[in-house]
Amino acid sequence: MANLPAANVMHRKTRTAVSVLAVAMEVAMVMILVGLANGTLGDIAERLQNVGADVLFQPPDSSLILGATSAVMPLKYIEIMKQVDGVKEVAPVLNWLVAKIRGESRAVNLWAVDYPSYAAISGGLNIVEGRALEQPGDLVMDTILAGATGMRVGDTLPMLNREFRVAGICRAGAGGRLYARIQDVQDAIGTPDKASFFLVKGRSAFDAEKLAKALQEKFKGHKITPVAQVSQAMQENAVGLKQFKEALTGMAVIISFLVVLLAMYTTIIERTREIGILRAIGASQAKVVQLVIGESFLICLAGVILGMALAVASRWFLPHVFPTLVVQLSRQWAGIAASLGLAGGLLGSLYPALRAARMDPIQALNFE
């Protein structure tokens, strides 16, 4: 009797395989989609932190997702900021979202920078081939984007109704994936002397919060964030992220609930005579419920394990196909996805279990 749930699962291999796969897809979907959201935000924050700035200075009501920031702030802010005690260097950045490269759809952040001030903050681009930004029309792209697009030093890239030339390739991991001179992009989009945001370097990294407060007093209403706090602020303030996760978890519970409900309900109908025999030889209602829920638990457990394996495989596979994607799997969401798969499946098995337990043994034995 103790081995009946496992025996029943193995007896109906096709239905079991389909049910396990459905639960696995739900678990993998939760982990991958949340991992993509967290990975994208985490990558933006990490790349910003790796630049070396202490404070991020943005326009009022702007998003910490830098690709959504337009060129609205005048460069004259730089001289005013340098008058604030503790400010060592300020680098303007004009952010532009590049949608296509070589005819292929891409979503790449172009950072148009004043290279001398940017280099003073970051130490300069880590060039692995070619040179940095020196001449009009120069572009520098990171190693990941260069590998994804197949572009090399000397190639031209039509963009913003102009011809840009790849002057160098830098090591990935900091700032944007594509760099240009700020003057070139300002002229191309018609925003002279404007920037999307400023990177501020303090005289001491330990005083970043004090520096942010001092700048906030000087520029009231502007969004000024210590770079070390950007990642947490993104997670807390990203518009729609919390709602997205809630909707995703709700959908996951519904999927596993319906899959297991359908699988176990049809199984109970097919096994009506078997259940009648069990009742006739003395199995209690509680024992029948235990058998059905045990079978459901084994299906869900196998689905959860397979789903986690699929998520880990996808985390390895997706960056190979889409190099600029970042998938950040976490133990917390692995646990949440597993709990959702198990909870939804066990809830889905309750009605079939209760229906089986309430069967009249005599009528079940006569069932055709």
Short mmCIF file of C-alpha atoms in Angstrom, two decimals:
data_model
loop_
_atom_site.label_atom_id
_atom_site.label_comp_id
_atom_site.label_asym_id
_atom_site.label_seq_id
_atom_site.Cartn_x
_atom_site.Cartn_y
_atom_site.Cartn_z
CA MET A 1 0.00 0.00 0.00
CA ALA A 2 2.87 2.38 0.78
CA ASN A 3 4.27 2.03 -2.74
CA LEU A 4 0.95 2.57 -4.53
CA PRO A 5 1.48 6.31 -5.35
CA ALA A 6 4.85 5.62 -7.02
CA ALA A 7 3.48 2.54 -8.80
CA ASN A 8 0.49 4.50 -10.16
CA VAL A 9 2.76 7.30 -11.37
CA MET A 10 4.99 4.85 -13.25
CA HIS A 11 2.02 2.88 -14.61
CA ARG A 12 0.69 5.85 -16.60
CA LYS A 13 3.95 7.06 -18.09
CA THR A 14 2.60 9.34 -20.84
CA ARG A 15 0.16 11.24 -18.63
CA THR A 16 2.77 11.48 -15.89
CA ALA A 17 5.39 12.80 -18.33
CA VAL A 18 3.02 15.47 -19.68
CA SER A 19 2.00 16.56 -16.17
CA VAL A 20 5.61 16.69 -14.97
CA LEU A 21 6.63 18.72 -18.03
CA ALA A 22 3.77 21.20 -17.49
CA VAL A 23 4.76 21.79 -13.85
CA ALA A 24 8.42 22.04 -14.91
CA MET A 25 7.60 24.70 -17.50
CA GLU A 26 5.75 26.72 -14.86
CA VAL A 27 8.70 26.53 -12.45
CA ALA A 28 11.23 27.35 -15.18
CA MET A 29 9.07 30.21 -16.49
CA VAL A 30 8.93 31.88 -13.07
CA MET A 31 12.66 31.52 -12.48
CA ILE A 32 13.70 32.66 -15.97
CA LEU A 33 11.36 35.65 -16.31
CA VAL A 34 12.10 36.96 -12.82
CA GLY A 35 15.78 36.21 -13.46
CA LEU A 36 15.69 38.28 -16.64
CA ALA A 37 14.05 41.22 -14.84
CA ASN A 38 16.47 41.07 -11.91
CA GLY A 39 19.42 40.41 -14.20
CA THR A 40 18.69 43.43 -16.38
CA LEU A 41 18.40 45.77 -13.41
CA GLY A 42 21.39 44.19 -11.68
CA ASP A 43 23.51 44.50 -14.82
CA ILE A 44 22.69 48.21 -15.17
CA ALA A 45 23.59 48.84 -11.52
CA GLU A 46 26.78 46.75 -11.64
CA ARG A 47 28.02 48.39 -14.83
CA LEU A 48 27.37 51.81 -13.32
CA GLN A 49 29.23 50.92 -10.11
CA ASN A 50 32.19 49.63 -12.11
CA VAL A 51 32.67 53.04 -13.75
CA GLY A 52 34.05 54.44 -10.51
CA ALA A 53 31.72 57.37 -9.88
CA ASP A 54 30.37 58.01 -6.40
CA VAL A 55 27.10 59.81 -7.22
CA LEU A 56 24.60 59.61 -10.08
CA PHE A 57 23.03 63.01 -10.88
CA GLN A 58 19.77 62.89 -12.90
CA PRO A 59 16.91 65.21 -13.88
CA PRO A 60 13.83 65.44 -11.64
CA ASP A 61 11.44 62.44 -11.80
CA SER A 62 13.80 60.47 -14.03
CA SER A 63 14.18 56.69 -14.04
CA LEU A 64 17.18 54.86 -12.65
CA ILE A 65 16.94 52.71 -15.78
CA LEU A 66 19.36 54.94 -17.64
CA GLY A 67 18.12 54.00 -21.12
CA ALA A 68 14.89 55.85 -20.34
CA THR A 69 16.68 59.15 -19.59
CA SER A 70 16.69 61.80 -22.32
CA ALA A 71 19.12 64.69 -22.88
CA VAL A 72 17.57 67.53 -20.89
CA MET A 73 20.23 68.87 -18.52
CA PRO A 74 22.55 71.72 -19.54
CA LEU A 75 26.30 71.22 -19.35
CA LYS A 76 26.62 74.46 -17.39
CA TYR A 77 25.59 72.40 -14.34
CA ILE A 78 29.14 71.03 -14.31
CA GLU A 79 30.74 74.27 -13.15
CA ILE A 80 28.06 74.74 -10.50
CA MET A 81 28.56 71.18 -9.22
CA LYS A 82 32.31 71.66 -9.00
CA GLN A 83 31.69 74.51 -6.56
CA VAL A 84 30.06 72.07 -4.12
CA ASP A 85 32.47 71.02 -1.39
CA GLY A 86 33.75 67.47 -1.92
CA VAL A 87 33.25 67.29 -5.69
CA LYS A 88 36.41 66.24 -7.48
CA GLU A 89 35.23 65.56 -11.06
CA VAL A 90 32.00 65.60 -13.08
CA ALA A 91 31.48 63.70 -16.35
CA PRO A 92 28.43 64.37 -18.56
CA VAL A 93 26.80 61.39 -20.30
CA LEU A 94 24.24 61.58 -23.08
CA ASN A 95 22.42 58.25 -23.21
CA TRP A 96 20.89 57.06 -26.48
CA LEU A 97 19.11 53.78 -27.13
CA VAL A 98 20.37 52.13 -30.33
CA ALA A 99 17.59 49.96 -31.76
CA LYS A 100 19.38 48.46 -34.78
CA ILE A 101 22.92 47.41 -35.60
CA ARG A 102 23.67 46.09 -39.08
CA GLY A 103 19.96 45.71 -39.76
CA GLU A 104 19.37 43.48 -36.73
CA SER A 105 17.13 44.59 -33.88
CA ARG A 106 19.14 45.42 -30.79
CA ALA A 107 18.47 47.33 -27.59
CA VAL A 108 21.86 48.80 -26.74
CA ASN A 109 22.68 51.79 -24.56
CA LEU A 110 25.04 54.20 -26.29
CA TRP A 111 26.93 56.37 -23.83
CA ALA A 112 28.09 59.59 -25.46
CA VAL A 113 30.76 60.94 -23.13
CA ASP A 114 33.24 63.75 -22.72
CA TYR A 115 36.16 61.35 -22.74
CA PRO A 116 38.73 63.39 -20.72
CA SER A 117 36.37 63.86 -17.76
CA TYR A 118 35.00 60.30 -18.09
CA ALA A 119 38.55 58.92 -18.06
CA ALA A 120 39.37 61.03 -14.97
CA ILE A 121 36.54 59.24 -13.12
CA SER A 122 36.82 55.73 -14.55
CA GLY A 123 40.48 55.48 -15.41
CA GLY A 124 39.55 55.33 -19.09
CA LEU A 125 38.11 52.59 -21.26
CA ASN A 126 39.97 49.29 -21.01
CA ILE A 127 40.86 49.05 -24.69
CA VAL A 128 41.74 45.56 -25.95
CA GLU A 129 41.94 46.48 -29.63
CA GLY A 130 42.25 49.80 -31.47
CA ARG A 131 42.11 53.08 -29.55
CA ALA A 132 39.81 55.21 -27.41
CA LEU A 133 37.59 58.13 -28.52
CA GLU A 134 39.82 60.70 -30.19
CA GLN A 135 38.36 61.84 -33.50
CA PRO A 136 34.89 62.92 -34.72
CA GLY A 137 32.75 59.92 -35.63
CA ASP A 138 34.66 57.51 -33.40
CA LEU A 139 32.84 54.63 -31.69
CA VAL A 140 34.06 52.18 -29.08
CA MET A 141 32.07 49.02 -28.35
CA ASP A 142 32.59 46.42 -25.67
CA THR A 143 33.77 42.87 -26.30
CA ILE A 144 30.31 41.31 -25.78
CA LEU A 145 28.58 43.56 -28.32
CA ALA A 146 31.46 43.17 -30.77
CA GLY A 147 31.20 39.39 -30.49
CA ALA A 148 27.41 39.47 -30.92
CA THR A 149 27.47 41.72 -33.99
CA GLY A 150 30.72 40.52 -35.55
CA MET A 151 31.97 44.11 -35.85
CA ARG A 152 35.68 44.87 -35.82
CA VAL A 153 37.92 47.93 -35.58
CA GLY A 154 37.59 50.00 -38.74
CA ASP A 155 34.00 48.91 -39.53
CA THR A 156 31.43 51.64 -40.12
CA LEU A 157 28.07 51.83 -38.44
CA PRO A 158 25.26 54.01 -39.89
CA MET A 159 23.48 55.62 -36.94
CA LEU A 160 21.58 58.85 -36.27
CA ASN A 161 21.75 59.67 -40.01
CA ARG A 162 25.55 59.64 -39.81
CA GLU A 163 28.41 57.28 -40.46
CA PHE A 164 30.27 56.30 -37.32
CA ARG A 165 33.47 54.25 -37.31
CA VAL A 166 34.53 51.62 -34.77
CA ALA A 167 37.81 53.01 -33.44
CA GLY A 168 38.29 50.52 -30.64
CA ILE A 169 36.93 47.59 -28.64
CA CYS A 170 36.95 47.75 -24.84
CA ARG A 171 36.55 45.12 -22.18
CA ALA A 172 32.91 44.65 -21.13
CA GLY A 173 31.63 45.25 -17.61
CA ALA A 174 31.41 49.00 -17.06
CA GLY A 175 29.22 51.82 -18.39
CA GLY A 176 27.50 51.40 -21.73
CA ARG A 177 28.05 48.76 -24.37
CA LEU A 178 28.70 51.43 -26.99
CA TYR A 179 30.57 54.73 -26.61
CA ALA A 180 30.78 57.87 -28.73
CA ARG A 181 31.97 61.45 -28.29
CA ILE A 182 29.27 63.56 -26.68
CA GLN A 183 29.72 66.36 -29.23
CA ASP A 184 28.97 63.99 -32.12
CA VAL A 185 25.71 62.71 -30.62
CA GLN A 186 24.60 66.15 -29.46
CA ASP A 187 24.97 67.45 -33.01
CA ALA A 188 23.23 64.40 -34.49
CA ILE A 189 20.11 64.61 -32.31
CA GLY A 190 20.01 68.41 -32.07
CA THR A 191 20.67 68.84 -28.35
CA PRO A 192 23.80 71.03 -28.11
CA ASP A 193 25.29 71.40 -24.62
CA LYS A 194 22.85 68.90 -23.09
CA ALA A 195 23.36 65.63 -21.19
CA SER A 196 21.13 62.84 -19.89
CA PHE A 197 22.90 62.51 -16.54
CA PHE A 198 26.15 63.32 -14.78
CA LEU A 199 28.64 61.02 -13.07
CA VAL A 200 30.15 62.70 -10.02
CA LYS A 201 33.40 61.68 -8.36
CA GLY A 202 34.01 62.80 -4.79
CA ARG A 203 37.28 63.43 -3.07
CA SER A 204 36.54 60.41 -0.86
CA ALA A 205 34.32 57.44 -1.72
CA PHE A 206 33.43 57.08 1.96
CA ASP A 207 31.61 60.45 1.84
CA ALA A 208 29.29 59.56 -1.07
CA GLU A 209 26.11 60.03 0.99
CA LYS A 210 27.31 63.40 2.33
CA LEU A 211 28.21 64.44 -1.20
CA ALA A 212 24.76 63.42 -2.46
CA LYS A 213 23.10 65.48 0.30
CA ALA A 214 25.27 68.51 -0.48
CA LEU A 215 24.36 68.30 -4.17
CA GLN A 216 20.69 67.84 -3.27
CA GLU A 217 20.74 71.07 -1.29
CA LYS A 218 22.24 72.90 -4.27
CA PHE A 219 19.97 71.26 -6.89
CA LYS A 220 16.62 70.84 -5.16
CA GLY A 221 14.21 68.51 -6.94
CA HIS A 222 16.87 66.69 -8.96
CA LYS A 223 17.36 62.94 -8.53
CA ILE A 224 20.73 62.42 -6.85
CA THR A 225 21.67 58.87 -5.80
CA PRO A 226 24.86 57.43 -4.31
CA VAL A 227 26.00 54.84 -6.85
CA ALA A 228 26.33 52.17 -4.15
CA GLN A 229 22.57 52.46 -3.52
CA VAL A 230 21.46 52.31 -7.16
CA SER A 231 20.84 48.54 -7.24
CA GLN A 232 18.55 48.57 -4.19
CA ALA A 233 16.77 51.71 -5.41
CA MET A 234 16.13 50.08 -8.81
CA GLN A 235 14.55 47.00 -7.23
CA GLU A 236 12.33 49.12 -4.99
CA ASN A 237 11.30 51.77 -7.51
CA ALA A 238 11.25 50.02 -10.90
CA VAL A 239 7.78 50.80 -12.29
CA GLY A 240 5.64 47.68 -12.62
CA LEU A 241 8.30 45.21 -11.40
CA LYS A 242 6.45 44.28 -8.21
CA GLN A 243 3.16 43.91 -10.10
CA PHE A 244 4.89 41.82 -12.76
CA LYS A 245 6.23 39.40 -10.15
CA GLU A 246 2.84 39.16 -8.42
CA ALA A 247 1.06 38.44 -11.70
CA LEU A 248 3.68 35.87 -12.63
CA THR A 249 3.41 34.00 -9.32
CA GLY A 250 -0.40 34.03 -9.51
CA MET A 251 -0.30 32.64 -13.04
CA ALA A 252 2.16 29.95 -11.97
CA VAL A 253 -0.15 28.72 -9.19
CA ILE A 254 -3.11 28.61 -11.60
CA ILE A 255 -1.14 26.65 -14.22
CA SER A 256 0.07 23.97 -11.81
CA PHE A 257 -3.39 23.85 -10.17
CA LEU A 258 -5.18 23.23 -13.47
CA VAL A 259 -2.59 20.77 -14.78
CA VAL A 260 -2.71 18.56 -11.69
CA LEU A 261 -6.50 18.94 -11.32
CA LEU A 262 -7.05 17.71 -14.88
CA ALA A 263 -4.49 14.91 -14.63
CA MET A 264 -5.76 13.59 -11.29
CA TYR A 265 -9.45 13.98 -12.16
CA THR A 266 -9.10 11.91 -15.32
CA THR A 267 -6.99 9.40 -13.40
CA ILE A 268 -9.69 8.99 -10.74
CA ILE A 269 -12.35 8.34 -13.40
CA GLU A 270 -10.14 5.73 -15.09
CA ARG A 271 -9.39 4.04 -11.78
CA THR A 272 -12.92 3.99 -10.37
CA ARG A 273 -12.97 0.17 -10.16
CA GLU A 274 -9.52 0.10 -8.57
CA ILE A 275 -10.64 2.57 -5.92
CA GLY A 276 -13.75 0.45 -5.33
CA ILE A 277 -11.55 -2.61 -4.74
CA LEU A 278 -9.39 -0.64 -2.29
CA ARG A 279 -12.47 0.46 -0.37
CA ALA A 280 -13.90 -3.06 -0.43
CA ILE A 281 -10.76 -4.57 1.13
CA GLY A 282 -10.83 -2.03 3.94
CA ALA A 283 -9.06 1.14 2.77
CA SER A 284 -10.46 4.15 4.62
CA GLN A 285 -11.47 7.44 3.02
CA ALA A 286 -8.40 9.08 4.57
CA LYS A 287 -6.18 6.41 2.99
CA VAL A 288 -7.65 7.02 -0.46
CA VAL A 289 -7.12 10.78 -0.07
CA GLN A 290 -3.54 10.12 1.04
CA LEU A 291 -2.89 7.95 -2.04
CA VAL A 292 -4.19 10.54 -4.50
CA ILE A 293 -2.34 13.45 -2.86
CA GLY A 294 0.82 11.34 -2.62
CA GLU A 295 0.65 10.63 -6.35
CA SER A 296 0.14 14.34 -7.04
CA PHE A 297 3.08 15.25 -4.78
CA LEU A 298 5.42 12.92 -6.70
CA ILE A 299 4.35 14.46 -10.02
CA CYS A 300 4.87 18.01 -8.70
CA LEU A 301 8.20 17.15 -7.08
CA ALA A 302 9.51 15.69 -10.33
CA GLY A 303 8.22 18.78 -12.18
CA VAL A 304 9.97 21.12 -9.75
CA ILE A 305 13.31 19.31 -10.10
CA LEU A 306 13.03 19.26 -13.90
CA GLY A 307 11.97 22.93 -13.94
CA MET A 308 15.00 23.99 -11.93
CA ALA A 309 17.23 22.02 -14.29
CA LEU A 310 15.61 23.74 -17.29
CA ALA A 311 16.09 27.16 -15.67
CA VAL A 312 19.79 26.50 -15.01
CA ALA A 313 20.23 25.23 -18.58
CA SER A 314 18.45 28.32 -19.95
CA ARG A 315 20.69 30.60 -17.89
CA TRP A 316 23.67 29.05 -19.69
CA PHE A 317 22.01 28.83 -23.12
CA LEU A 318 20.34 32.26 -23.49
CA PRO A 319 23.53 34.38 -23.22
CA HIS A 320 25.09 32.24 -25.95
CA VAL A 321 22.18 33.03 -28.30
CA PHE A 322 21.56 36.59 -27.05
CA PRO A 323 24.91 37.77 -25.62
CA THR A 324 23.60 41.03 -24.16
CA LEU A 325 20.95 39.27 -22.04
CA VAL A 326 21.66 38.76 -18.34
CA VAL A 327 19.75 36.09 -16.39
CA GLN A 328 20.19 36.30 -12.63
CA LEU A 329 18.82 33.21 -10.90
CA SER A 330 18.46 33.37 -7.13
CA ARG A 331 17.87 30.82 -4.39
CA GLN A 332 15.00 32.93 -3.11
CA TRP A 333 13.05 32.70 -6.37
CA ALA A 334 14.02 29.06 -6.87
CA GLY A 335 12.37 28.41 -3.50
CA ILE A 336 9.33 30.51 -4.41
CA ALA A 337 8.92 28.77 -7.78
CA ALA A 338 9.24 25.34 -6.14
CA SER A 339 6.69 26.26 -3.46
CA LEU A 340 4.28 27.55 -6.09
CA GLY A 341 4.58 24.38 -8.16
CA LEU A 342 4.01 22.12 -5.15
CA ALA A 343 1.25 24.25 -3.61
CA GLY A 344 -0.67 24.63 -6.87
CA GLY A 345 -0.39 20.92 -7.60
CA LEU A 346 -1.49 19.82 -4.14
CA LEU A 347 -4.45 22.21 -4.24
CA GLY A 348 -5.38 20.83 -7.65
CA SER A 349 -5.39 17.27 -6.28
CA LEU A 350 -7.76 18.00 -3.37
CA TYR A 351 -11.03 17.77 -5.32
CA PRO A 352 -10.11 14.54 -7.16
CA ALA A 353 -8.90 13.07 -3.84
CA LEU A 354 -12.11 13.93 -2.01
CA ARG A 355 -14.21 12.68 -4.92
CA ALA A 356 -12.36 9.36 -4.90
CA ALA A 357 -12.72 9.00 -1.11
CA ARG A 358 -16.49 9.54 -1.25
CA MET A 359 -17.10 6.85 -3.86
CA ASP A 360 -19.50 4.10 -2.86
CA PRO A 361 -17.52 0.82 -3.05
CA ILE A 362 -20.41 -1.14 -4.60
CA GLN A 363 -21.10 1.46 -7.30
CA ALA A 364 -17.37 1.78 -8.02
CA LEU A 365 -17.05 -1.99 -8.51
CA ASN A 366 -19.93 -1.93 -11.00
CA PHE A 367 -18.46 1.04 -12.94
CA GLU A 368 -17.87 0.33 -16.64
#
